Tab-separated table of C-alpha atoms and ligand atoms in Angstrom:
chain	number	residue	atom	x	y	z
A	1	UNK	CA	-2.500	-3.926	0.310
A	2	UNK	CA	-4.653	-6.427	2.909
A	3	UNK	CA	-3.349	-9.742	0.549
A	4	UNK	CA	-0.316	-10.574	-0.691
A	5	UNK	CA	0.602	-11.468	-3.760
A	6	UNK	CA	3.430	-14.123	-4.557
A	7	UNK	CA	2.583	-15.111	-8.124
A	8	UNK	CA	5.183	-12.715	-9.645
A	9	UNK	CA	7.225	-9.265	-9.033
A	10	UNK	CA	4.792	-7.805	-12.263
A	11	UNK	CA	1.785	-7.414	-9.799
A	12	UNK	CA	3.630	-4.739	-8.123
A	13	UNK	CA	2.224	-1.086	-8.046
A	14	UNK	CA	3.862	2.030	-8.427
A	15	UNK	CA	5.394	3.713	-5.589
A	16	UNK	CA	3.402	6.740	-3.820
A	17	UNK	CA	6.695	8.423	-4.663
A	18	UNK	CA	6.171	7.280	-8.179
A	19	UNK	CA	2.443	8.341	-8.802
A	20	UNK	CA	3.779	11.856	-7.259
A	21	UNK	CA	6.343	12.017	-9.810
A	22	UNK	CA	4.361	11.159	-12.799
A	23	UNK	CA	1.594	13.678	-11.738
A	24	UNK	CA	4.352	16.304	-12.045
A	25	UNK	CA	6.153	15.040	-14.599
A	26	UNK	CA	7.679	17.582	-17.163
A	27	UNK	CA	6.501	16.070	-20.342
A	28	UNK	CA	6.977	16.880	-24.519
A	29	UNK	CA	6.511	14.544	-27.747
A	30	UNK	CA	8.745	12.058	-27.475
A	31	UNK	CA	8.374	11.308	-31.263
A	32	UNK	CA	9.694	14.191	-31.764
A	33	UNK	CA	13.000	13.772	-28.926
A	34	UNK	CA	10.915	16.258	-26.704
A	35	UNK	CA	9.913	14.981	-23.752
A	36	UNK	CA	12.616	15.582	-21.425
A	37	UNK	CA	11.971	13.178	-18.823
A	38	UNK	CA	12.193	10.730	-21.375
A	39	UNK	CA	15.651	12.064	-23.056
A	40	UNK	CA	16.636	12.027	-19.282
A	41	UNK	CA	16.141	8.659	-18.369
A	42	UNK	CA	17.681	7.014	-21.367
A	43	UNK	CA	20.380	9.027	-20.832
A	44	UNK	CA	20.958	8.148	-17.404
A	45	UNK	CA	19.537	4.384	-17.746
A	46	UNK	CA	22.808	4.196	-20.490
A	47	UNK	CA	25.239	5.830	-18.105
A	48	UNK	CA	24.692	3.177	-15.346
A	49	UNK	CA	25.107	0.716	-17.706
A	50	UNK	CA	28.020	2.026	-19.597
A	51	UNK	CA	26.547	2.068	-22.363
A	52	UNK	CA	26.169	4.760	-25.163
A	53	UNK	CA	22.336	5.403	-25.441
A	54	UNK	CA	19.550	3.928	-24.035
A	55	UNK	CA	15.538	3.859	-25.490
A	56	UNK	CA	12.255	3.385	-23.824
A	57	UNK	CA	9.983	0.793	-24.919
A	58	UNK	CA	6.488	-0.452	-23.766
A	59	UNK	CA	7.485	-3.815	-22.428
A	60	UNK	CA	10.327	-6.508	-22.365
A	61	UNK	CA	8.857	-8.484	-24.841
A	62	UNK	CA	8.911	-5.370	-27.383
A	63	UNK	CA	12.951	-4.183	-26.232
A	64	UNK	CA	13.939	-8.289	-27.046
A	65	UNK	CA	12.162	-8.125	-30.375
A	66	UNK	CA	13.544	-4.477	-31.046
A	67	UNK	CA	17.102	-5.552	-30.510
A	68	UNK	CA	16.869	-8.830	-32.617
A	69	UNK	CA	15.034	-7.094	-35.352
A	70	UNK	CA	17.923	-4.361	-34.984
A	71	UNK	CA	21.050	-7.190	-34.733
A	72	UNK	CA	20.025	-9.664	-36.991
A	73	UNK	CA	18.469	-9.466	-40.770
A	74	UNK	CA	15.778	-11.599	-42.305
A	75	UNK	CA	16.996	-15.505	-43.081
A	76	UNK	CA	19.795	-15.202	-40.056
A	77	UNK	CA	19.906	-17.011	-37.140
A	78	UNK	CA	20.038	-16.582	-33.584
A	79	UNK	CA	21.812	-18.413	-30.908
A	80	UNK	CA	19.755	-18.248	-27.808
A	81	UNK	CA	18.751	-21.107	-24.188
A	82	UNK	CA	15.664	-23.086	-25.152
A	83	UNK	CA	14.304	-21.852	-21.819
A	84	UNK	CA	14.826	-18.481	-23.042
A	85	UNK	CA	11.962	-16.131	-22.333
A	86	UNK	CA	12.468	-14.888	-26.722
A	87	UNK	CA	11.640	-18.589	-26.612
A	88	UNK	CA	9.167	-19.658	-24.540
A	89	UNK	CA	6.705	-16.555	-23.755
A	90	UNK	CA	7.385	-13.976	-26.692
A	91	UNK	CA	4.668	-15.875	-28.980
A	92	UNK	CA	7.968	-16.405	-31.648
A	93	UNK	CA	7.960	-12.850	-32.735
A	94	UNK	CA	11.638	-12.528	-34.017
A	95	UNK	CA	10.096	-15.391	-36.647
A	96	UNK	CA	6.642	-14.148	-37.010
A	97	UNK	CA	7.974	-10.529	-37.454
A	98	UNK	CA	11.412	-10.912	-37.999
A	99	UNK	CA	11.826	-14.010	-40.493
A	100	UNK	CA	14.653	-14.762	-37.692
A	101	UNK	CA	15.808	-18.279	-36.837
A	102	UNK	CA	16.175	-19.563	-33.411
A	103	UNK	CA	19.046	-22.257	-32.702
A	104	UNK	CA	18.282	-23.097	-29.365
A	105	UNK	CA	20.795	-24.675	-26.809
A	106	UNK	CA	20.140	-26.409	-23.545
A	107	UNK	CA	20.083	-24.059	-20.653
A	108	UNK	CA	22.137	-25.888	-17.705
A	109	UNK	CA	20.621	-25.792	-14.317
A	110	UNK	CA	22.899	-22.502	-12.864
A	111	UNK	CA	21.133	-20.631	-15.621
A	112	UNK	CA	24.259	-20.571	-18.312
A	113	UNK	CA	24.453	-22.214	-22.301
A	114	UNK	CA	28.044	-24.429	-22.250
A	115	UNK	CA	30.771	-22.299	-24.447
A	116	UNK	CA	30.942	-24.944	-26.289
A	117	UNK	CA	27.586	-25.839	-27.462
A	118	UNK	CA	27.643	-21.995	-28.265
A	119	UNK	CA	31.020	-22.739	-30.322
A	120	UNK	CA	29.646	-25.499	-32.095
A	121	UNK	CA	26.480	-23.526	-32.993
A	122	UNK	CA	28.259	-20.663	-34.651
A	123	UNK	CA	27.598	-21.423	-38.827
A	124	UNK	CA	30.401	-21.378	-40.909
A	125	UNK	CA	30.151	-19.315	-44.362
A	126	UNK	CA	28.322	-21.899	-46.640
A	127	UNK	CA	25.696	-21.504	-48.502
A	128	UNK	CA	23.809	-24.391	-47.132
A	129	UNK	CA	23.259	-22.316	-43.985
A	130	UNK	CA	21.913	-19.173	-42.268
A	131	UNK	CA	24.132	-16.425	-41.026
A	132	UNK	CA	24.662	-16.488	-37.349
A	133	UNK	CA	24.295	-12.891	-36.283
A	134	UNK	CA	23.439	-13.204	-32.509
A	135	UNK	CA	24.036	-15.085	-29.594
A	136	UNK	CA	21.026	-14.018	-26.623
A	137	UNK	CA	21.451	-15.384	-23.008
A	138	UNK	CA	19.167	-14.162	-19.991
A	139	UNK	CA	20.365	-12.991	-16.839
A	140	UNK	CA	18.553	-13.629	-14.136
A	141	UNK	CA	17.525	-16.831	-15.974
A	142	UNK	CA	13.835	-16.828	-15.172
A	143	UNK	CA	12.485	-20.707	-15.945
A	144	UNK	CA	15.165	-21.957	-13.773
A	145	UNK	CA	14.524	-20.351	-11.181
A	146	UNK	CA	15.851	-16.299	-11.946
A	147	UNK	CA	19.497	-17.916	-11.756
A	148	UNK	CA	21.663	-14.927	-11.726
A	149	UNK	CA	24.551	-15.009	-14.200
A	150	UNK	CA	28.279	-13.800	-13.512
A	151	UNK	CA	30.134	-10.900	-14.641
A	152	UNK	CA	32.991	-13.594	-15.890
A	153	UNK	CA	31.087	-15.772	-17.384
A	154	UNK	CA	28.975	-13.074	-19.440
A	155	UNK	CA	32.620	-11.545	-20.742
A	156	UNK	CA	33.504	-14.964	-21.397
A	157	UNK	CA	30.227	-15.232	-23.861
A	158	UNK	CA	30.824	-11.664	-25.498
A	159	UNK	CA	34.232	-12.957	-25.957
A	160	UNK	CA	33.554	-16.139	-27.796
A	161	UNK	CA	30.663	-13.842	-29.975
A	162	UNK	CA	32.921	-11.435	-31.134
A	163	UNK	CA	35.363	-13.313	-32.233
A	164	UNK	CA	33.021	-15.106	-34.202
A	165	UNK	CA	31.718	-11.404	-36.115
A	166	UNK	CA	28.778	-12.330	-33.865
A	167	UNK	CA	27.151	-9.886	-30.992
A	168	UNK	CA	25.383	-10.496	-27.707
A	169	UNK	CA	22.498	-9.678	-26.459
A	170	UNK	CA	21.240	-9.758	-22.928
A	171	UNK	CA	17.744	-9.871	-21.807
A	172	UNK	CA	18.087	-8.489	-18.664
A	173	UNK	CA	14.304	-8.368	-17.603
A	174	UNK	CA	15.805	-8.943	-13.773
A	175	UNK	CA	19.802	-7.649	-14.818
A	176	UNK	CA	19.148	-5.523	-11.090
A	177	UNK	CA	18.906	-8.945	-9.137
A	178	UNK	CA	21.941	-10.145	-10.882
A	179	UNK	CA	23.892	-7.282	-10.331
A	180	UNK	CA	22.333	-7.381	-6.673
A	181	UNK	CA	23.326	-10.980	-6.162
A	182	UNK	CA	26.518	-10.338	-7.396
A	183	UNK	CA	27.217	-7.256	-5.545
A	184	UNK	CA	28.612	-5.470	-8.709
A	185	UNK	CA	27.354	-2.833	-10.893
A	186	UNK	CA	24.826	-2.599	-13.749
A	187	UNK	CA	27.899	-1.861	-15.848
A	188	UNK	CA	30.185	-4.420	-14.634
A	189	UNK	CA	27.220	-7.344	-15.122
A	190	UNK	CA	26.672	-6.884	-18.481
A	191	UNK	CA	30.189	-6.705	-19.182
A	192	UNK	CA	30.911	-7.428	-22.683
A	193	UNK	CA	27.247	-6.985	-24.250
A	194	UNK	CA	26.101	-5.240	-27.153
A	195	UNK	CA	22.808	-4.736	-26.355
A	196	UNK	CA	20.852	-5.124	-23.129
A	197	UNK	CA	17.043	-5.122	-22.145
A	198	UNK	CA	15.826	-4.074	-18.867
A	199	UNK	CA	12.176	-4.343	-17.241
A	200	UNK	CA	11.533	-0.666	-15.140
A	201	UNK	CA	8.121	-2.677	-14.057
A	202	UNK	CA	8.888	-5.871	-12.283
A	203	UNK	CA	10.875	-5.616	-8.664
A	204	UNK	CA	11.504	-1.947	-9.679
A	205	UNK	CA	7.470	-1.585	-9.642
A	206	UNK	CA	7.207	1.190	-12.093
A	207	UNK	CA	3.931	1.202	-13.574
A	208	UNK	CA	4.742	0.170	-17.817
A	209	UNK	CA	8.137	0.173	-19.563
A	210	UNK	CA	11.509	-1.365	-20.745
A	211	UNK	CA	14.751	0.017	-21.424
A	212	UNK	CA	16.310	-1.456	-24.565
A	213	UNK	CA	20.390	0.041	-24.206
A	214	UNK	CA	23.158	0.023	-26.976
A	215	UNK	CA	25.801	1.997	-28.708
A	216	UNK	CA	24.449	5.387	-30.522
A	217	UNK	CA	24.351	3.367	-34.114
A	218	UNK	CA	22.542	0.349	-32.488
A	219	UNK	CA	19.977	2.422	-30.670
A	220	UNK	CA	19.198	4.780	-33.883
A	221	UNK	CA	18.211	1.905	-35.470
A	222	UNK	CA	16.345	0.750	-32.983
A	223	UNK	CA	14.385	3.890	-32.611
A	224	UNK	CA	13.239	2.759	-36.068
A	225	UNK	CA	12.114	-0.520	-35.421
A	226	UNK	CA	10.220	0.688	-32.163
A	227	UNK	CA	8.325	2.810	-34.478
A	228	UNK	CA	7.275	0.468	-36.698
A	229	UNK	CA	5.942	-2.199	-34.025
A	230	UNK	CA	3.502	0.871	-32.859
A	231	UNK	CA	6.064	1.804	-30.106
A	232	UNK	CA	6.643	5.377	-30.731
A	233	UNK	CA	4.765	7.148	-27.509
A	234	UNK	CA	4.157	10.657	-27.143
A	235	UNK	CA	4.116	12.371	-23.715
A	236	UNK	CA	5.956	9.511	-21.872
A	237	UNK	CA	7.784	11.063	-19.489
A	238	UNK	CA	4.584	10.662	-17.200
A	239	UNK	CA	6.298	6.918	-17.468
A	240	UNK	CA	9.474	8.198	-17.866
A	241	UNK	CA	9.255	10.092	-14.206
A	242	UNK	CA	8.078	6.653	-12.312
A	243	UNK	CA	10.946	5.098	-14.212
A	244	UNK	CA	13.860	7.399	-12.706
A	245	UNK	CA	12.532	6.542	-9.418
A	246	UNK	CA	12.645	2.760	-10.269
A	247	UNK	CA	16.437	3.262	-11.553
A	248	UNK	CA	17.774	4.868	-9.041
A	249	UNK	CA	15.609	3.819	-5.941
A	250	UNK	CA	14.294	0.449	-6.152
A	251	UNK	CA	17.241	-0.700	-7.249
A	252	UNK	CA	19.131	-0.156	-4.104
A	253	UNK	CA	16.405	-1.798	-1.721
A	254	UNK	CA	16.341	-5.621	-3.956
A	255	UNK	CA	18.574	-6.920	-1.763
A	256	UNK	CA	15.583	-6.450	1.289
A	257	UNK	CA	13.857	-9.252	-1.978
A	258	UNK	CA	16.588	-11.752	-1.970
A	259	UNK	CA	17.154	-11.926	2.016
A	260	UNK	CA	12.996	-11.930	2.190
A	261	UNK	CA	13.533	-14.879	-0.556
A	262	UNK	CA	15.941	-17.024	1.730
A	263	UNK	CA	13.828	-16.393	4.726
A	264	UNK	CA	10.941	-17.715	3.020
A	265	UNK	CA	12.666	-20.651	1.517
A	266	UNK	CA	14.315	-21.569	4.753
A	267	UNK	CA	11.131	-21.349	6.857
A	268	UNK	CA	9.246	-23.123	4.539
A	269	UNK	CA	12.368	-25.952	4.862
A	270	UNK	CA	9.928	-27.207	8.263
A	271	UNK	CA	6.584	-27.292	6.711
A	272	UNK	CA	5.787	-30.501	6.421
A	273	UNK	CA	4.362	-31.514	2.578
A	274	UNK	CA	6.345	-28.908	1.717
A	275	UNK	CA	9.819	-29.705	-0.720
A	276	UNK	CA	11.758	-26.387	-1.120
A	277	UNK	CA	13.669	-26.708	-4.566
A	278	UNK	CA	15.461	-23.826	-4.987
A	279	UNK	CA	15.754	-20.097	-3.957
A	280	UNK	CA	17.634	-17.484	-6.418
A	281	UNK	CA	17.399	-13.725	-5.939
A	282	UNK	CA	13.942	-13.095	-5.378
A	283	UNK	CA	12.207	-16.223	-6.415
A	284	UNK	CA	11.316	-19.778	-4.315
A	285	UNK	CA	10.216	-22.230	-5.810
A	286	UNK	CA	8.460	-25.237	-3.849
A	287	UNK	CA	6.864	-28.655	-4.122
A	288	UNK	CA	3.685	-29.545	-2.990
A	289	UNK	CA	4.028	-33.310	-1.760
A	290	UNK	CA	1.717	-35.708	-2.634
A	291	UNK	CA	1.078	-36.648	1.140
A	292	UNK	CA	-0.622	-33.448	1.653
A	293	UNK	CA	-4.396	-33.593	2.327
A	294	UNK	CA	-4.956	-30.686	-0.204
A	295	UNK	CA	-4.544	-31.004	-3.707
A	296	UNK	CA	-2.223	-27.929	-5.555
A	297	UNK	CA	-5.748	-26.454	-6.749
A	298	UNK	CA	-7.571	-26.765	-3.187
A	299	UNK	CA	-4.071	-25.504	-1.213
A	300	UNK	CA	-4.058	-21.965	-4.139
A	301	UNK	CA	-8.165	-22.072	-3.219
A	302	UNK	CA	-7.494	-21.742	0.722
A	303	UNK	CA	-4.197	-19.994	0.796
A	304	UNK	CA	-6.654	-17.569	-1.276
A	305	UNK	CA	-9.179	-17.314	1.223
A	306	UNK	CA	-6.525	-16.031	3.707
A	307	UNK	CA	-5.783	-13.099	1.022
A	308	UNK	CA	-2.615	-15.126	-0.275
A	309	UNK	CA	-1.754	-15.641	-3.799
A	310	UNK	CA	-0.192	-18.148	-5.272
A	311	UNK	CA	-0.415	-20.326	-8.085
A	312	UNK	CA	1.051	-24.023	-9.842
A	313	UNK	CA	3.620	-23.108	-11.697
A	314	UNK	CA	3.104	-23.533	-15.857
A	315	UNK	CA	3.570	-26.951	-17.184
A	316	UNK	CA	3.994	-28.338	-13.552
A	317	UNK	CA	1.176	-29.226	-11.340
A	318	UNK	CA	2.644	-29.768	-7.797
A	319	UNK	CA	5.503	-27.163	-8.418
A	320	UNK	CA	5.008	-23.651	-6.998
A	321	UNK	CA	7.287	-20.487	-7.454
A	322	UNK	CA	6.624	-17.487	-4.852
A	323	UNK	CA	8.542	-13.817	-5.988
A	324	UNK	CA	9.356	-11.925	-3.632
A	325	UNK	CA	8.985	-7.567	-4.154
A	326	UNK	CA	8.405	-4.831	-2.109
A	327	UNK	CA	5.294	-5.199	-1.032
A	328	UNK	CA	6.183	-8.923	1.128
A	329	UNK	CA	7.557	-7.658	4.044
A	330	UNK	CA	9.223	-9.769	6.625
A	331	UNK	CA	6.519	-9.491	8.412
A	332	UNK	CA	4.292	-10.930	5.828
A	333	UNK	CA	7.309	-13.579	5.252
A	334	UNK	CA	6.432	-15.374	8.815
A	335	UNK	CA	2.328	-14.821	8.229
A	336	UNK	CA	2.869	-16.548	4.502
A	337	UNK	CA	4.369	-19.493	6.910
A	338	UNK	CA	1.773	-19.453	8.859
A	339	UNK	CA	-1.169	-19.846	7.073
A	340	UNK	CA	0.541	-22.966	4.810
A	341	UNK	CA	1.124	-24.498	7.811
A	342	UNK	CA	-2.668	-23.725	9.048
A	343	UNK	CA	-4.272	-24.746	5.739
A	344	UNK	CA	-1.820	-27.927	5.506
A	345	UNK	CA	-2.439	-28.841	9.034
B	401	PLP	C1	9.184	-10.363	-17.932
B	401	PLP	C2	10.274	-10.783	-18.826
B	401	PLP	C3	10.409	-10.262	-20.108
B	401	PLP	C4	9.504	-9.233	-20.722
B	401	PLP	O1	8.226	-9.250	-20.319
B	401	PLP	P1	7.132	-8.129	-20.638
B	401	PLP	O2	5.980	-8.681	-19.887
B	401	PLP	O3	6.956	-8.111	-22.095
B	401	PLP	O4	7.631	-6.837	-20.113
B	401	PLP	C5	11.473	-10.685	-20.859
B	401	PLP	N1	12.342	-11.572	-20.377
B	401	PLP	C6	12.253	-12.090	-19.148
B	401	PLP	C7	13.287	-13.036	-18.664
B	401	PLP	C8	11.203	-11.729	-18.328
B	401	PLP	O5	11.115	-12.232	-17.103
């Protein structure tokens, strides 16, 4: 790679060990439970996390709307952050496909929903009102700023939910940086959940896929509802074989991300017109001050001239939020600082 690329941890290609794997992957129709690279993975995927079973889907996106589809019926409702990802960037599928309704709460600023706004959200059985069936939180919390959530305060959720009938779901897109963060395992972050979804692309840089994980009843269903939203692939373990690799390898290596993340945010600390506003896991995010002779469009235009992406980040103009993956090097780190400094100069 001759640029590099800060605008997110999805740009990230497989692994030359990865596109090896895949070209020699042992493959079978997966529709039919065949493919054992496929069986594999799910299996394994679920033992990390504890869980019972596990199931591959195309994308995040589809393993969220999968597992609310799965959890909660048509006319329920949902408890979920209203800077939830299901929120903000899944084009409102659990209510275009689902008939689901969201009751958002306020996400606080280290990523969590209070207990007791979830408390006070929970419906009681009248017939003026839906049926909770779900409560959703996010760990890392992407929007502000891929927060990573604790072990204890996740129990502490599943523990309020199921004593209210009520499960919880986790989308987990980035569960490996919170686990990483917290220096615990995959089973031990989600400790409590129902259901959890997982992103194999991202920081793990496989090429396509999610892992949607649950007990055997959950994940049966499940299998159903993957079919129906055109999910059902056939010789996946070509995908299956890069995902293995991202499970077992890339995992181990994210915490090269989060130290690559704090060098960045600390160097950038002495650029002048530069405001750092927070650093979590892998991501930075950054303020361009107004005393700087470039506006945010002209400093992504010359930072892109020196093969550097980055870009505003949505809804904010001056605001700027730089993942880290494994493709920044440290290296790279101190030439990123560098050229800001040049083209800010
Ligand atoms: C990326 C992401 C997803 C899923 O995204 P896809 O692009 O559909 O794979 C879900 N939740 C969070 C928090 C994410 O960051």
């Amino acid at each position: 790679m001759d640029y590099i690329d800060l605008r997110s941890d999805t740009v990230t290609h497989p692994t030359p060990e990865m596109r090896n794997a895949m070209a020699h992957a042992t493959v079978g129709d997966d529709v039919y439970g065949e493919d054992p690279t496929v069986n594999r993975l799910e299996a394994e995927a679920a033992a990390m996390f504890g869980m019972e079973a596990g199931l591959l889907v195309t994308s995040g996106t589809q393993g969220n709307l999968i597992a609310l589809l799965t959890h909660a019926p048509r006319g329920s409702e949902i408890i979920s952050g209203d800077k939830a990802h299901i929120i903000l960037y899944e084009q409102g599928g659990m209510a275009a496909l689902g008939g689901i309704m969201p009751r958002t709460l306020p996400v606080q600023d280290d990523g969590t929903l209070r207990l007791t706004d979830i408390q006070a959200a929970i419906r009681i059985d009248d017939q003026h009102f839906p049926r909770t069936k779900l409560v959703c939180i996010e760990n890392t919390q992407g929007t502000v700023g891929s927060v990573p959530l604790s072990p204890e305060y996740t129990q502490s959720v599943a523990d309020l939910a199921h004593q209210n009938s009520l499960k919880l779901h986790i989308d987990g897109a980035r569960i490996f940086n919170a686990a990483t963060a917290y220096n615990v395992s995959a089973a031990e972050i989600i400790s409590g959940a129902d259901s959890v979804t997982f992103c194999l692309s991202k920081g793990l840089g496989a090429p396509i896929g999610s892992i949607l994980l649950g007990n055997k009843d959950f994940i049966k269903e499940a299998h159903r509802n993957r079919k129906i939203l055109g999910g059902g692939m056939r010789q996946a373990g070509v995908l299956a074989s890069a995902g293995l690799i991202a499970i077992h390898k890339m995992t181990q290596r994210l915490h090269e991300d989060h130290r690559n993340a704090a060098d960045l945010a600390e160097k950038l600390k002495s650029v002048p017109h530069i405001k750092v506003l927070s650093q979590h896991t892998s991501f930075v995010f950054f303020w361009l001050e107004e005393s700087a002779k470039l506006t945010p469009a002209e400093f992504t235009t010359a930072m892109r001239k020196h093969n550097i992406l980055l870009s505003p980040y949505p809804g904010y103009e001056r605001k700027f939020r730089a993942v880290l993956h494994y493709w920044i090097t440290p290296e790279r780190v101190d030439t990123v600082i560098t050229t800001i400094k040049q083209v800010l100069g």
